[in-house]
Amino acid sequence: MAVYEERIPQVKEQRPRRKGNRKLVFLLVLFFLTVLIIVFIRSPYSKVQEIQVIGNDIYTAEQIVQQSGLVRDMQFLNVWESSVQNNLQPLEGIKSVTVSRSFPGVIRLHVTELKRVAFWNGQDGNRYPLLENGKILKQVNFADRVVDRPLISSWSAPELLPNLAKALSKLTPNVLAEISDITLTPTVYDKQRVTLYMRDGNEVRSVVYKLDKMLNWYPAIVAELPAGTKGVLSMFEQPWFVPYGAANDADKPADNQQQTDKPQ
C-alpha cells in the first residue's frame, strides 16, 4: 500500500489568478468612463442651455444674469455658486443668492433681495427705492414702476432714513400699502416728527421711533371711526382723532377731539 502511494504524483493546488482579473476589470471600467466623459463634454447636454432667475423684484432677470457672469453654452459643470455670489456683490439690493442645477442644461439663480420699504424722489426727477437697511438704491430708476410703497418727497434729515426704513420694514404689508406719502415735519421739541398721508384720505402724525409700534394699530382704529369720517389721527402715546375742519391743532387733545383706544 505504501508502494502505490509513493508512485502517485502529488498535484499542487492552483489558486485562481484573481489579482490580474481585477486589474483588467478596473482598466476596462476606467476606459469606458473616460470615453463617456469625453462624449458628454462634446455633446450639447454638457452646455448651459437656459439660465433662470427666481425671486427678483428690484433688478430685472437680464441685469442679474449679465452681472452673474453666466452665459449660455458655457460648461454646465463649470458653474460655481461662490463665483456667482462674488459677481453679484456690486448689485447692492441683493441680500443672497443660491444656485441650483437641473439636467439637462438648466441653471437657476434663487435671489433674495433686500425689502423695498419706500420710494425716494430724487432731485434729478427720478424715483429710487429705499431699502430696509436705510440705503437709497440709485442703481435702478423706478420712475416707470407702479408706486406700491410710500413716497418720500420732503426729508431734511438723511441720517434718520435708516431709522425710518427699519420702522417701515416692521409694518404689516397691508399697513405699509396704505401709506401714500411720508414727510418729515420736525418741531422744536422733537426732530423725528413725521406726517403720513394715507390712501384712504386720513392723515397720521407720529414720530419715527414709534411708527413700528403704533402704526400697525391703524386699521383697527380706523374701523372704530364713524363711517365716511376723515381727519387727522395722532399716534404718540395715546391715539386720538380730529375730523378735518374741527381744529387746526391735532397734536394735543381738546374738547372737540375724539380719543381712541388701541384695540386689545
mmCIF file with all atom_site columns, C-alpha atoms in Angstrom, residues 116-123 126-131 134-136 147 149-158 160-166 168 176 179-185 194-197 199 208 211:
data_model
loop_
_atom_site.group_PDB
_atom_site.id
_atom_site.type_symbol
_atom_site.label_atom_id
_atom_site.label_alt_id
_atom_site.label_comp_id
_atom_site.label_asym_id
_atom_site.label_entity_id
_atom_site.label_seq_id
_atom_site.pdbx_PDB_ins_code
_atom_site.Cartn_x
_atom_site.Cartn_y
_atom_site.Cartn_z
_atom_site.occupancy
_atom_site.B_iso_or_equiv
_atom_site.pdbx_formal_charge
_atom_site.auth_seq_id
_atom_site.auth_comp_id
_atom_site.auth_asym_id
_atom_site.auth_atom_id
_atom_site.pdbx_PDB_model_num
ATOM 1  C CA . ARG A 1 116 ? -38.238 97.775  -0.525  1.00 0.00 ? 116 ARG A CA 1
ATOM 2  C CA . VAL A 1 117 ? -39.957 99.895  2.138   1.00 0.00 ? 117 VAL A CA 1
ATOM 3  C CA . ALA A 1 118 ? -40.470 103.237 0.368   1.00 0.00 ? 118 ALA A CA 1
ATOM 4  C CA . PHE A 1 119 ? -39.621 105.363 -2.675  1.00 0.00 ? 119 PHE A CA 1
ATOM 5  C CA . TRP A 1 120 ? -37.307 108.355 -2.649  1.00 0.00 ? 120 TRP A CA 1
ATOM 6  C CA . ASN A 1 121 ? -37.990 111.244 -5.014  1.00 0.00 ? 121 ASN A CA 1
ATOM 7  C CA . GLY A 1 122 ? -34.555 112.427 -6.081  1.00 0.00 ? 122 GLY A CA 1
ATOM 8  C CA . GLN A 1 123 ? -33.655 115.971 -7.079  1.00 0.00 ? 123 GLN A CA 1
ATOM 9  C CA . ASN A 1 126 ? -36.028 110.061 -10.746 1.00 0.00 ? 126 ASN A CA 1
ATOM 10 C CA . ARG A 1 127 ? -37.596 107.733 -8.209  1.00 0.00 ? 127 ARG A CA 1
ATOM 11 C CA . TYR A 1 128 ? -35.394 105.308 -6.275  1.00 0.00 ? 128 TYR A CA 1
ATOM 12 C CA . PRO A 1 129 ? -36.254 102.521 -3.821  1.00 0.00 ? 129 PRO A CA 1
ATOM 13 C CA . LEU A 1 130 ? -35.455 102.937 -0.143  1.00 0.00 ? 130 LEU A CA 1
ATOM 14 C CA . LEU A 1 131 ? -34.293 99.574  1.202   1.00 0.00 ? 131 LEU A CA 1
ATOM 15 C CA . GLY A 1 134 ? -31.861 102.656 5.021   1.00 0.00 ? 134 GLY A CA 1
ATOM 16 C CA . LYS A 1 135 ? -29.928 102.825 1.753   1.00 0.00 ? 135 LYS A CA 1
ATOM 17 C CA . ILE A 1 136 ? -31.342 104.682 -1.240  1.00 0.00 ? 136 ILE A CA 1
ATOM 18 C CA . VAL A 1 147 ? -45.870 103.200 -6.805  1.00 0.00 ? 147 VAL A CA 1
ATOM 19 C CA . ARG A 1 149 ? -44.733 101.807 -1.437  1.00 0.00 ? 149 ARG A CA 1
ATOM 20 C CA . PRO A 1 150 ? -44.851 105.129 0.459   1.00 0.00 ? 150 PRO A CA 1
ATOM 21 C CA . LEU A 1 151 ? -43.384 108.079 -1.390  1.00 0.00 ? 151 LEU A CA 1
ATOM 22 C CA . ILE A 1 152 ? -40.845 110.311 0.387   1.00 0.00 ? 152 ILE A CA 1
ATOM 23 C CA . SER A 1 153 ? -40.713 113.764 -1.163  1.00 0.00 ? 153 SER A CA 1
ATOM 24 C CA . SER A 1 154 ? -39.620 116.016 1.709   1.00 0.00 ? 154 SER A CA 1
ATOM 25 C CA . TRP A 1 155 ? -36.994 114.729 4.131   1.00 0.00 ? 155 TRP A CA 1
ATOM 26 C CA . SER A 1 156 ? -34.410 117.144 5.502   1.00 0.00 ? 156 SER A CA 1
ATOM 27 C CA . ALA A 1 157 ? -32.529 114.684 7.740   1.00 0.00 ? 157 ALA A CA 1
ATOM 28 C CA . PRO A 1 158 ? -30.846 111.872 5.764   1.00 0.00 ? 158 PRO A CA 1
ATOM 29 C CA . LEU A 1 160 ? -32.887 109.471 10.057  1.00 0.00 ? 160 LEU A CA 1
ATOM 30 C CA . LEU A 1 161 ? -33.575 107.396 6.945   1.00 0.00 ? 161 LEU A CA 1
ATOM 31 C CA . PRO A 1 162 ? -32.108 104.156 8.418   1.00 0.00 ? 162 PRO A CA 1
ATOM 32 C CA . ASN A 1 163 ? -34.427 104.520 11.436  1.00 0.00 ? 163 ASN A CA 1
ATOM 33 C CA . LEU A 1 164 ? -37.405 105.200 9.195   1.00 0.00 ? 164 LEU A CA 1
ATOM 34 C CA . ALA A 1 165 ? -36.575 102.247 6.947   1.00 0.00 ? 165 ALA A CA 1
ATOM 35 C CA . LYS A 1 166 ? -36.208 99.929  9.937   1.00 0.00 ? 166 LYS A CA 1
ATOM 36 C CA . LEU A 1 168 ? -41.334 100.628 7.945   1.00 0.00 ? 168 LEU A CA 1
ATOM 37 C CA . LEU A 1 176 ? -47.425 99.655  4.505   1.00 0.00 ? 176 LEU A CA 1
ATOM 38 C CA . ILE A 1 179 ? -49.338 104.808 3.241   1.00 0.00 ? 179 ILE A CA 1
ATOM 39 C CA . SER A 1 180 ? -49.233 107.152 0.258   1.00 0.00 ? 180 SER A CA 1
ATOM 40 C CA . ASP A 1 181 ? -46.665 109.781 1.299   1.00 0.00 ? 181 ASP A CA 1
ATOM 41 C CA . ILE A 1 182 ? -44.306 110.374 4.221   1.00 0.00 ? 182 ILE A CA 1
ATOM 42 C CA . THR A 1 183 ? -42.944 113.791 5.159   1.00 0.00 ? 183 THR A CA 1
ATOM 43 C CA . LEU A 1 184 ? -40.546 114.740 7.939   1.00 0.00 ? 184 LEU A CA 1
ATOM 44 C CA . THR A 1 185 ? -42.211 117.549 9.942   1.00 0.00 ? 185 THR A CA 1
ATOM 45 C CA . VAL A 1 194 ? -43.437 112.689 10.706  1.00 0.00 ? 194 VAL A CA 1
ATOM 46 C CA . THR A 1 195 ? -46.675 113.152 8.809   1.00 0.00 ? 195 THR A CA 1
ATOM 47 C CA . LEU A 1 196 ? -48.101 110.262 6.836   1.00 0.00 ? 196 LEU A CA 1
ATOM 48 C CA . TYR A 1 197 ? -50.782 110.724 4.203   1.00 0.00 ? 197 TYR A CA 1
ATOM 49 C CA . ARG A 1 199 ? -54.531 106.315 0.728   1.00 0.00 ? 199 ARG A CA 1
ATOM 50 C CA . VAL A 1 208 ? -40.099 107.807 13.632  1.00 0.00 ? 208 VAL A CA 1
ATOM 51 C CA . LEU A 1 211 ? -44.011 104.069 13.899  1.00 0.00 ? 211 LEU A CA 1
#
